[in-house]
Coordinates of C-alpha atoms and ligand atoms in Angstrom, one line a residue:
X1 CA -17.8 -14.3 -8.7
X2 CA -17.9 -11.5 -6.1
X3 CA -20.7 -9.6 -4.4
X4 CA -21.8 -6.4 -6.2
X5 CA -21.9 -3.2 -4.3
X6 CA -23.9 0.0 -5.1
X7 CA -22.5 3.5 -4.9
X8 CA -23.9 6.2 -2.6
X9 CA -25.4 9.3 -4.0
X10 CA -28.0 11.8 -2.6
X11 CA -28.6 9.6 0.5
X12 CA -29.3 6.5 -1.6
X13 CA -27.5 3.3 -2.7
X14 CA -27.6 3.2 -6.5
X15 CA -26.6 1.0 -9.4
X16 CA -24.7 2.8 -12.2
X17 CA -26.5 3.4 -15.4
X18 CA -23.3 2.3 -17.2
X19 CA -24.3 -1.3 -16.4
X20 CA -20.6 -1.9 -15.8
X21 CA -18.7 -2.8 -12.7
X22 CA -15.1 -2.7 -11.5
X23 CA -13.7 -5.9 -10.1
X24 CA -11.8 -6.0 -6.8
X25 CA -9.3 -8.8 -6.7
X26 CA -8.4 -10.3 -3.4
X27 CA -4.6 -10.0 -3.1
X28 CA -4.4 -13.4 -1.3
X29 CA -6.6 -15.6 -3.5
X30 CA -6.0 -13.4 -6.6
X31 CA -9.7 -14.0 -7.4
X32 CA -12.5 -11.4 -7.8
X33 CA -13.8 -10.8 -4.3
X34 CA -16.2 -7.9 -4.9
X35 CA -17.5 -5.7 -7.6
X36 CA -18.3 -2.0 -7.4
X37 CA -20.2 0.3 -9.8
X38 CA -18.4 1.9 -12.7
X39 CA -20.0 5.3 -12.3
X40 CA -20.4 7.6 -15.3
X41 CA -19.5 11.3 -15.6
X42 CA -23.2 12.1 -15.6
X43 CA -23.6 10.4 -12.2
X44 CA -20.6 12.4 -11.0
X45 CA -22.4 15.6 -12.1
X46 CA -25.5 14.6 -10.1
X47 CA -23.4 13.9 -7.0
X48 CA -21.8 17.3 -7.4
X49 CA -25.1 19.0 -7.7
X50 CA -26.5 17.4 -4.5
X51 CA -23.2 18.0 -2.7
X52 CA -23.5 21.7 -3.5
X53 CA -27.1 22.1 -2.3
X54 CA -26.6 20.0 0.8
X55 CA -23.6 22.0 1.8
X56 CA -25.6 25.3 1.8
X57 CA -28.0 23.9 4.5
X58 CA -25.2 22.1 6.4
X59 CA -23.2 25.3 6.8
X60 CA -26.1 26.8 8.6
X61 CA -26.5 23.8 10.9
X62 CA -25.3 24.7 14.4
X63 CA -21.7 23.6 15.0
X64 CA -22.7 21.5 18.1
X65 CA -25.2 19.6 15.9
X66 CA -22.6 18.8 13.3
X67 CA -20.4 17.6 16.1
X68 CA -23.2 15.5 17.6
X69 CA -23.7 13.7 14.3
X70 CA -20.0 13.1 13.9
X71 CA -19.9 11.5 17.3
X72 CA -22.8 9.3 16.3
X73 CA -21.1 8.2 13.1
X74 CA -17.9 7.4 15.2
X75 CA -19.8 5.2 17.6
X76 CA -21.6 3.4 14.7
X77 CA -18.3 2.9 12.9
X78 CA -16.8 1.3 16.0
X79 CA -19.9 -1.0 16.3
X80 CA -19.2 -2.1 12.7
X81 CA -15.6 -2.8 13.2
X82 CA -15.8 -6.5 12.6
X83 CA -17.5 -6.5 9.1
X84 CA -15.4 -3.5 7.9
X85 CA -12.2 -5.2 9.1
X86 CA -13.3 -8.3 7.2
X87 CA -13.5 -6.2 4.0
X88 CA -10.0 -4.8 4.6
X89 CA -8.7 -8.3 5.0
X90 CA -10.3 -9.4 1.7
X91 CA -9.6 -6.2 -0.3
X92 CA -6.1 -5.1 0.8
X93 CA -4.8 -8.1 2.7
X94 CA -4.3 -6.1 5.9
X95 CA -3.5 -8.4 8.8
X96 CA -6.7 -9.2 10.9
X97 CA -5.7 -7.3 14.0
X98 CA -4.4 -4.2 12.1
X99 CA -7.7 -4.2 10.2
X100 CA -9.7 -3.9 13.4
X101 CA -7.2 -1.2 14.7
X102 CA -7.7 0.8 11.5
X103 CA -11.5 1.0 12.1
X104 CA -11.2 1.8 15.8
X105 CA -8.6 4.4 15.2
X106 CA -10.9 5.9 12.6
X107 CA -13.8 6.1 15.1
X108 CA -11.5 7.9 17.6
X109 CA -10.3 10.2 14.8
X110 CA -13.8 11.3 14.0
X111 CA -14.7 11.9 17.7
X112 CA -11.5 13.9 18.2
X113 CA -12.2 15.9 15.1
X114 CA -15.7 16.8 16.4
X115 CA -14.2 17.9 19.7
X116 CA -11.4 19.9 18.1
X117 CA -13.8 21.4 15.5
X118 CA -16.1 22.9 18.1
X119 CA -13.1 24.5 19.8
X120 CA -11.3 25.8 16.7
X121 CA -14.5 26.9 14.9
X122 CA -16.1 28.2 18.0
X123 CA -13.6 31.0 18.2
X124 CA -12.9 33.9 16.0
X125 CA -10.7 37.0 16.3
X126 CA -11.4 40.7 17.1
X127 CA -9.0 43.3 15.7
X128 CA -8.8 47.0 16.1
X129 CA -7.5 49.4 13.5
X130 CA -5.3 51.8 15.5
X131 CA -2.3 49.4 15.8
X132 CA -1.5 50.1 12.1
X133 CA 0.2 53.5 11.4
X134 CA -2.1 56.3 10.3
X135 CA -5.3 54.7 11.7
X136 CA -7.5 55.7 14.6
X137 CA -9.6 53.2 16.4
X138 CA -12.5 53.6 14.0
X139 CA -12.6 50.1 12.6
X140 CA -13.4 46.9 14.4
X141 CA -12.7 43.7 12.5
X142 CA -14.4 40.4 13.3
X143 CA -13.0 37.1 11.8
X144 CA -14.5 33.7 11.6
X145 CA -13.9 30.5 9.7
X146 CA -16.2 29.6 6.9
X147 CA -16.4 26.4 4.9
X148 CA -14.9 26.0 1.4
X149 CA -17.8 24.2 -0.2
X150 CA -17.5 20.8 -1.7
X151 CA -14.4 18.8 -0.6
X152 CA -13.2 15.9 -2.8
X153 CA -11.5 13.2 -0.8
X154 CA -9.3 10.6 -2.5
X155 CA -7.7 8.1 0.0
X156 CA -5.2 5.4 -0.9
X157 CA -5.6 1.6 -0.7
X158 CA -3.4 1.2 2.4
X159 CA -5.8 3.0 4.8
X160 CA -9.0 3.2 2.8
X161 CA -11.1 3.8 5.9
X162 CA -8.7 5.8 8.1
X163 CA -7.4 8.1 5.4
X164 CA -10.9 8.6 4.2
X165 CA -12.2 9.7 7.6
X166 CA -9.2 11.9 8.2
X167 CA -10.6 13.9 5.3
X168 CA -14.3 13.4 5.9
X169 CA -14.3 14.4 9.6
X170 CA -12.5 17.8 9.2
X171 CA -14.5 18.6 6.0
X172 CA -17.9 18.0 7.7
X173 CA -17.3 19.6 11.0
X174 CA -16.1 22.7 9.2
X175 CA -19.4 22.9 7.3
X176 CA -18.3 21.4 3.9
X177 CA -20.0 18.6 2.0
X178 CA -17.9 15.7 0.9
X179 CA -17.5 13.6 -2.2
X180 CA -15.4 10.5 -1.7
X181 CA -13.7 8.6 -4.5
X182 CA -12.3 5.5 -2.9
X183 CA -9.3 3.5 -4.3
X184 CA -10.3 0.4 -6.2
X185 CA -8.7 -1.9 -3.6
X186 CA -10.5 -0.7 -0.5
X187 CA -13.7 0.6 -2.2
X188 CA -16.0 -1.8 -0.4
X189 CA -14.4 -1.0 3.0
X190 CA -15.1 2.7 2.1
X191 CA -18.7 2.0 1.2
X192 CA -19.2 0.2 4.5
X193 CA -17.7 3.1 6.3
X194 CA -20.0 5.5 4.4
X195 CA -22.9 3.4 5.4
X196 CA -22.1 4.2 9.0
X197 CA -22.4 8.0 8.2
X198 CA -25.7 7.1 6.4
X199 CA -27.0 5.3 9.6
X200 CA -25.9 8.3 11.7
X201 CA -28.5 10.4 9.8
X202 CA -26.4 12.9 7.9
X203 CA -28.5 15.0 5.4
X204 CA -28.9 13.6 1.9
X205 CA -26.2 14.6 -0.5
X206 CA -23.8 15.9 2.2
X207 CA -21.6 12.8 1.8
X208 CA -21.4 10.7 -1.3
X209 CA -19.2 7.9 -2.5
X210 CA -18.6 7.4 -6.2
X211 CA -16.8 4.3 -7.4
X212 CA -15.4 3.6 -10.8
X213 CA -12.5 3.6 -13.2
X214 CA -9.9 6.4 -12.9
X215 CA -9.8 6.6 -16.7
X216 CA -13.5 7.4 -16.8
X217 CA -14.1 9.6 -13.8
X218 CA -10.6 10.4 -12.3
X219 CA -9.8 13.6 -14.2
X220 CA -13.4 14.4 -14.5
X221 CA -13.7 14.5 -10.7
X222 CA -10.5 16.4 -9.9
X223 CA -11.1 19.0 -12.6
X224 CA -14.8 19.3 -11.9
X225 CA -15.8 23.0 -11.5
X226 CA -18.0 22.0 -8.5
X227 CA -15.0 20.9 -6.4
X228 CA -13.7 23.5 -4.0
X229 CA -10.9 21.6 -2.3
X230 CA -9.1 18.3 -2.9
X231 CA -7.6 16.2 -0.2
X232 CA -5.5 13.4 -1.8
X233 CA -3.3 10.7 -0.4
X234 CA -1.5 8.3 -2.7
X235 CA 1.3 8.2 -5.3
X236 CA 2.5 10.1 -8.4
X237 CA -1.2 10.7 -9.4
X238 CA -1.1 13.5 -6.9
X239 CA 1.5 15.4 -9.0
X240 CA -0.7 15.1 -12.1
X241 CA -3.8 16.2 -10.0
X242 CA -1.9 19.3 -8.7
X243 CA -1.1 20.3 -12.3
X244 CA -4.7 19.9 -13.6
X245 CA -6.7 21.1 -10.6
X246 CA -8.2 24.6 -10.6
X247 CA -7.5 27.5 -8.2
X248 CA -8.6 25.5 -5.2
X249 CA -6.8 24.5 -2.0
X250 CA -5.0 21.2 -2.3
X251 CA -3.9 18.9 0.5
X252 CA -1.6 16.1 -0.7
X253 CA 0.5 13.3 0.7
X254 CA 2.4 11.4 -1.9
X255 CA 4.6 8.9 -0.2
X256 CA 8.1 8.9 1.1
X257 CA 11.5 7.3 1.3
X258 CA 11.9 7.6 5.1
X259 CA 15.4 7.3 6.3
X260 CA 16.5 5.7 9.5
X261 CA 19.8 7.1 10.6
X262 CA 21.6 5.0 13.2
X263 CA 24.5 6.5 15.2
X264 CA 27.2 4.6 17.0
X265 CA 25.8 5.2 20.5
X266 CA 22.3 4.0 19.6
X267 CA 20.5 1.3 21.6
X268 CA 20.7 -1.4 18.9
X269 CA 17.9 -3.5 20.3
X270 CA 15.6 -0.5 20.2
X271 CA 16.7 0.2 16.7
X272 CA 16.1 -3.4 15.5
X273 CA 12.6 -3.4 17.1
X274 CA 11.8 -0.2 15.3
X275 CA 13.2 -1.3 12.0
X276 CA 10.9 -4.3 12.2
X277 CA 7.9 -2.2 13.1
X278 CA 8.8 0.7 10.8
X279 CA 10.0 -1.3 7.8
X280 CA 7.8 -4.4 7.8
X281 CA 4.4 -3.6 9.3
X282 CA 1.7 -4.1 6.8
X283 CA 4.4 -5.5 4.6
X284 CA 6.1 -2.1 4.1
X285 CA 3.0 -0.7 2.4
X286 CA 2.9 2.6 4.4
X287 CA 4.1 5.9 3.2
X288 CA 5.7 6.4 6.6
X289 CA 7.5 3.0 6.5
X290 CA 11.3 3.0 7.1
X291 CA 12.5 2.7 3.5
X292 CA 16.2 3.0 3.9
X293 CA 18.5 2.3 6.9
X294 CA 21.6 4.5 7.1
X295 CA 23.8 2.9 9.8
X296 CA 27.3 3.8 11.0
X297 CA 29.8 1.2 9.7
X298 CA 31.1 0.4 13.2
X299 CA 27.7 -0.8 14.5
X300 CA 26.3 -2.1 11.2
X301 CA 27.3 -5.8 11.7
X302 CA 25.8 -5.9 15.1
X303 CA 22.6 -4.2 13.9
X304 CA 22.2 -6.5 10.9
X305 CA 22.4 -9.6 13.1
X306 CA 19.7 -8.2 15.5
X307 CA 17.4 -7.3 12.6
X308 CA 18.0 -10.7 10.9
X309 CA 17.0 -12.5 14.1
X310 CA 13.8 -10.5 14.3
X311 CA 13.0 -10.9 10.6
X312 CA 13.3 -14.7 11.1
X313 CA 10.4 -14.5 13.6
X314 CA 8.0 -12.7 11.3
X315 CA 5.1 -14.8 10.3
X316 CA 4.4 -14.9 6.6
X317 CA 1.0 -15.8 5.2
X318 CA -2.6 -14.9 4.8
X319 CA -4.1 -11.8 6.6
X320 CA -6.9 -14.0 8.0
X321 CA -4.3 -15.7 10.2
X322 CA -3.0 -12.4 11.4
X323 CA 0.4 -13.0 9.8
X324 CA 2.9 -10.1 10.0
X325 CA 3.8 -10.3 6.3
X326 CA 0.8 -10.7 4.0
X327 CA 0.4 -10.5 0.2
X328 CA 1.1 -7.1 -1.4
X329 CA -1.9 -5.4 -2.8
X330 CA -1.7 -6.3 -6.5
X331 CA 0.3 -8.5 -8.8
X332 CA 1.8 -5.4 -10.6
X333 CA 3.0 -4.1 -7.2
X334 CA 4.6 -7.5 -6.5
X335 CA 6.3 -7.4 -10.0
X336 CA 7.6 -3.9 -9.3
X337 CA 9.1 -4.9 -6.0
X338 CA 10.7 -7.9 -7.6
X339 CA 12.2 -5.6 -10.2
X340 CA 13.9 -3.6 -7.4
X341 CA 15.2 -6.8 -5.8
X342 CA 16.6 -8.2 -9.1
X343 CA 18.3 -4.8 -9.8
X344 CA 19.9 -4.9 -6.3
X345 CA 21.0 -8.5 -6.9
X346 CA 22.6 -7.7 -10.2
X347 CA 24.5 -4.8 -8.6
X348 CA 25.9 -6.8 -5.7
X349 CA 23.7 -6.1 -2.6
X350 CA 24.1 -8.6 0.2
X351 CA 20.9 -10.7 0.7
X352 CA 20.3 -11.3 4.4
X353 CA 17.5 -13.7 3.6
X354 CA 16.7 -15.7 0.5
X355 CA 14.4 -13.9 -1.9
X356 CA 11.1 -15.7 -2.0
X357 CA 7.8 -15.0 -3.7
X358 CA 4.5 -16.9 -4.1
X359 CA 1.9 -14.9 -6.1
X360 CA 1.5 -11.6 -4.3
X361 CA 3.2 -12.8 -1.2
X362 CA 6.8 -11.7 -0.8
X363 CA 8.9 -12.8 2.1
X364 CA 10.6 -10.1 4.2
X365 CA 14.1 -9.2 2.9
X366 CA 16.9 -7.1 4.3
X367 CA 19.4 -6.0 1.7
X368 CA 22.8 -5.1 3.2
X369 CA 25.6 -3.2 1.5
X370 CA 23.2 -1.3 -0.7
X371 CA 24.9 1.4 -2.8
X372 CA 23.6 4.6 -4.4
X373 CA 23.7 3.1 -7.9
X374 CA 20.9 0.6 -6.9
X375 CA 17.3 1.6 -7.6
X376 CA 16.3 0.4 -4.1
X377 CA 18.5 3.1 -2.6
X378 CA 16.1 5.8 -3.9
X379 CA 12.8 4.2 -5.0
X380 CA 9.8 3.4 -2.8
X381 CA 9.2 -0.4 -2.9
X382 CA 5.9 -0.3 -0.9
X383 CA 6.7 -3.9 0.0
X384 CA 8.6 -5.9 2.6
X385 CA 12.1 -5.1 1.2
X386 CA 14.4 -3.0 3.2
X387 CA 17.8 -1.6 2.0
X388 CA 20.6 -0.9 4.4
X389 CA 23.4 1.5 3.5
X390 CA 26.6 1.6 5.6
X391 CA 27.8 5.1 6.3
X392 CA 31.1 6.5 7.7
X393 CA 29.7 9.8 9.0
X394 CA 26.5 11.4 10.1
X395 CA 26.9 13.9 7.3
X396 CA 26.8 11.0 4.8
X397 CA 23.5 9.9 6.2
X398 CA 22.0 13.3 6.1
X399 CA 23.3 13.8 2.6
X400 CA 21.5 10.6 1.4
X401 CA 18.3 11.5 3.2
X402 CA 18.3 15.0 1.6
X403 CA 19.2 13.7 -1.9
X404 CA 15.9 12.0 -2.1
X405 CA 13.0 13.6 -4.1
X406 CA 10.8 12.7 -1.1
X407 CA 10.7 14.4 2.2
X408 CA 8.0 12.9 4.3
X409 CA 9.5 11.7 7.6
X410 CA 12.8 10.3 8.9
X411 CA 14.2 9.0 12.2
X412 CA 17.4 9.1 14.1
X413 CA 18.6 6.8 16.8
X414 CA 21.1 8.1 19.3
X415 CA 21.3 8.7 23.1
X416 CA 22.7 12.2 22.5
X417 CA 19.7 14.4 22.3
X418 CA 21.6 17.5 21.3
X419 CA 23.0 15.6 18.3
X420 CA 19.6 14.3 17.5
X421 CA 18.0 17.7 17.4
X422 CA 20.8 19.0 15.1
X423 CA 20.3 16.1 12.8
X424 CA 16.5 16.6 12.8
X425 CA 17.1 20.3 11.8
X426 CA 19.4 19.1 9.0
X427 CA 17.0 16.5 7.6
X428 CA 14.7 17.9 4.9
X429 CA 11.6 16.0 5.9
X430 CA 8.2 17.1 7.3
X431 CA 8.8 15.2 10.5
X432 CA 11.8 13.6 12.2
X433 CA 11.3 11.0 15.0
X434 CA 14.0 10.7 17.6
X435 CA 14.4 7.2 18.8
X436 CA 11.3 5.8 17.2
X437 CA 10.1 4.7 13.7
X438 CA 8.3 7.3 11.6
X439 CA 4.5 7.3 12.0
X440 CA 1.6 9.7 11.2
X441 CA -0.2 9.3 14.5
X442 CA -1.2 10.3 17.1
X443 CA -3.7 11.7 14.6
X444 CA -3.8 15.2 16.0
X445 CA -0.1 15.7 15.4
X446 CA 0.8 17.7 12.3
X447 CA 1.6 15.5 9.3
X448 CA 3.3 16.9 6.2
X449 CA 5.8 16.1 3.5
X450 CA 8.4 18.3 1.9
X451 CA 9.4 18.2 -1.7
X452 CA 7.5 15.5 -3.7
X453 CA 6.0 14.1 -0.5
X454 CA 3.2 16.6 -0.6
X455 CA 1.5 19.9 -0.2
X456 CA 0.1 21.4 3.0
X457 CA -0.1 19.8 6.5
X458 CA -2.5 17.3 7.8
X459 CA -3.4 16.1 11.3
X460 CA -6.8 16.8 12.7
X461 CA -6.3 20.5 13.6
X462 CA -4.4 21.4 10.4
X463 CA -7.0 19.7 8.2
X464 CA -9.9 21.5 9.9
X465 CA -8.1 24.8 9.3
X466 CA -7.2 23.9 5.8
X467 CA -10.8 23.1 4.9
X468 CA -12.0 26.6 5.9
X469 CA -11.5 30.2 4.7
X470 CA -11.2 33.2 6.9
X471 CA -14.2 35.6 6.6
X472 CA -14.0 39.1 8.0
X473 CA -16.6 41.7 8.8
X474 CA -15.3 45.2 9.4
X475 CA -17.5 47.6 11.5
X476 CA -16.6 51.2 10.5
X477 CA -17.4 53.6 13.3
X478 CA -18.3 57.2 12.6
Ligands
LIG1 O1 0.5 5.5 4.3 C1 0.5 6.6 4.7 C2 -0.1 6.8 6.1 O2 -0.4 8.2 6.3 C3 0.8 6.3 7.2 O3 0.1 6.2 8.4 O4 2.1 6.1 9.9 O5 -0.2 5.6 10.7 O6 1.0 4.1 9.2 P1 0.8 5.5 9.6

């Protein structure tokens, strides 16, 4: 009935005093795979206390030593790639190869963060006063970056390991302590990853991982007075968190409706390959997935044919077999996706494949001739369903992209680089990719959403900076 896992607090693995657990249902078998502790608010308080005291000592630990420990954790994580990937397969039905890639990418991310951290945090600034009117050179100002305190990290189900370490690494190198609240699906993968930090020998309490029900500890964690920064990736919950959180820095990434604008001169084979990768990898369950194709009418038929041919080659089935399309994360997610499909059907979209679903497994589907009155034109399915809207001008494409509440990424395909840059400038998204599908990585690139897609900018460098404050000391000369 599922292995039961302990939570991690004060350097120890513990059972919750609640005596309750939360079940993690395998998306493929739809049976309970694992159970994690349903932690109580009292246990959260304890975690916060030890995070606070561990942080004080950690901030005084030399930067090179913090980096050394992170490098160690990265190496251990990579050594554990097989068992962690196994958890990802069972908890979130990520295809086998992608599951391994997620862990390896996470190890690389931690190492890069350690290297970047020693450079960024190893430098400060020196200012003199006589550049500002009315001042003599009687004040010297020294700046350095100091930690914020306790960082609360809340990653989403789709990258439970990678989007956890993209918060943990920057927080720790900058001298913060870290409290991790994993998503339910992905919690065991997170616990395994945290175990690697445990093995690396980080001080007690510096990193902890509390599992449990959002209804019991969700608000309690995000509104906890001991939290000095929240880094969240996920859905609408982020909007609610931003309204409830105190006066602390927030880093949020809340999804997208990334548009793919295809011009008449585009290399259609390249576009089709990127639509498959961008729209259907991990069954469309990526915030940076292509979520609407906006193609010029004159090349639309040709593009649809090319995409159809490639969709036909996608392997649909269980993640263990490394299929391209695997079951979506929960039954409710599958039901939501189905609702969007039925709405599009009712309103007359052209189905390029037959709609097919077995349990949480939904076959890839391209919907042609989608119109703005269909929900799928605007909503984020987080599944293998891709709408295509035919446009008669580039302006029409830009208009649709900018009419979205989201503004994460977008992409434009054309051989005319000047046009592409102008379109990029006109698109209200945090990033525009020219001639490739949207993507967060490489992980040191800035990553940010406009509008409802988020607050702040991520990527290794920006996250390290965001998790620090500037401290100045002014020497006043006689
Ligand atoms: O789901 C949101 C992730 O930040 C997307 O990352 O572009 O590497 O798939 P990715």
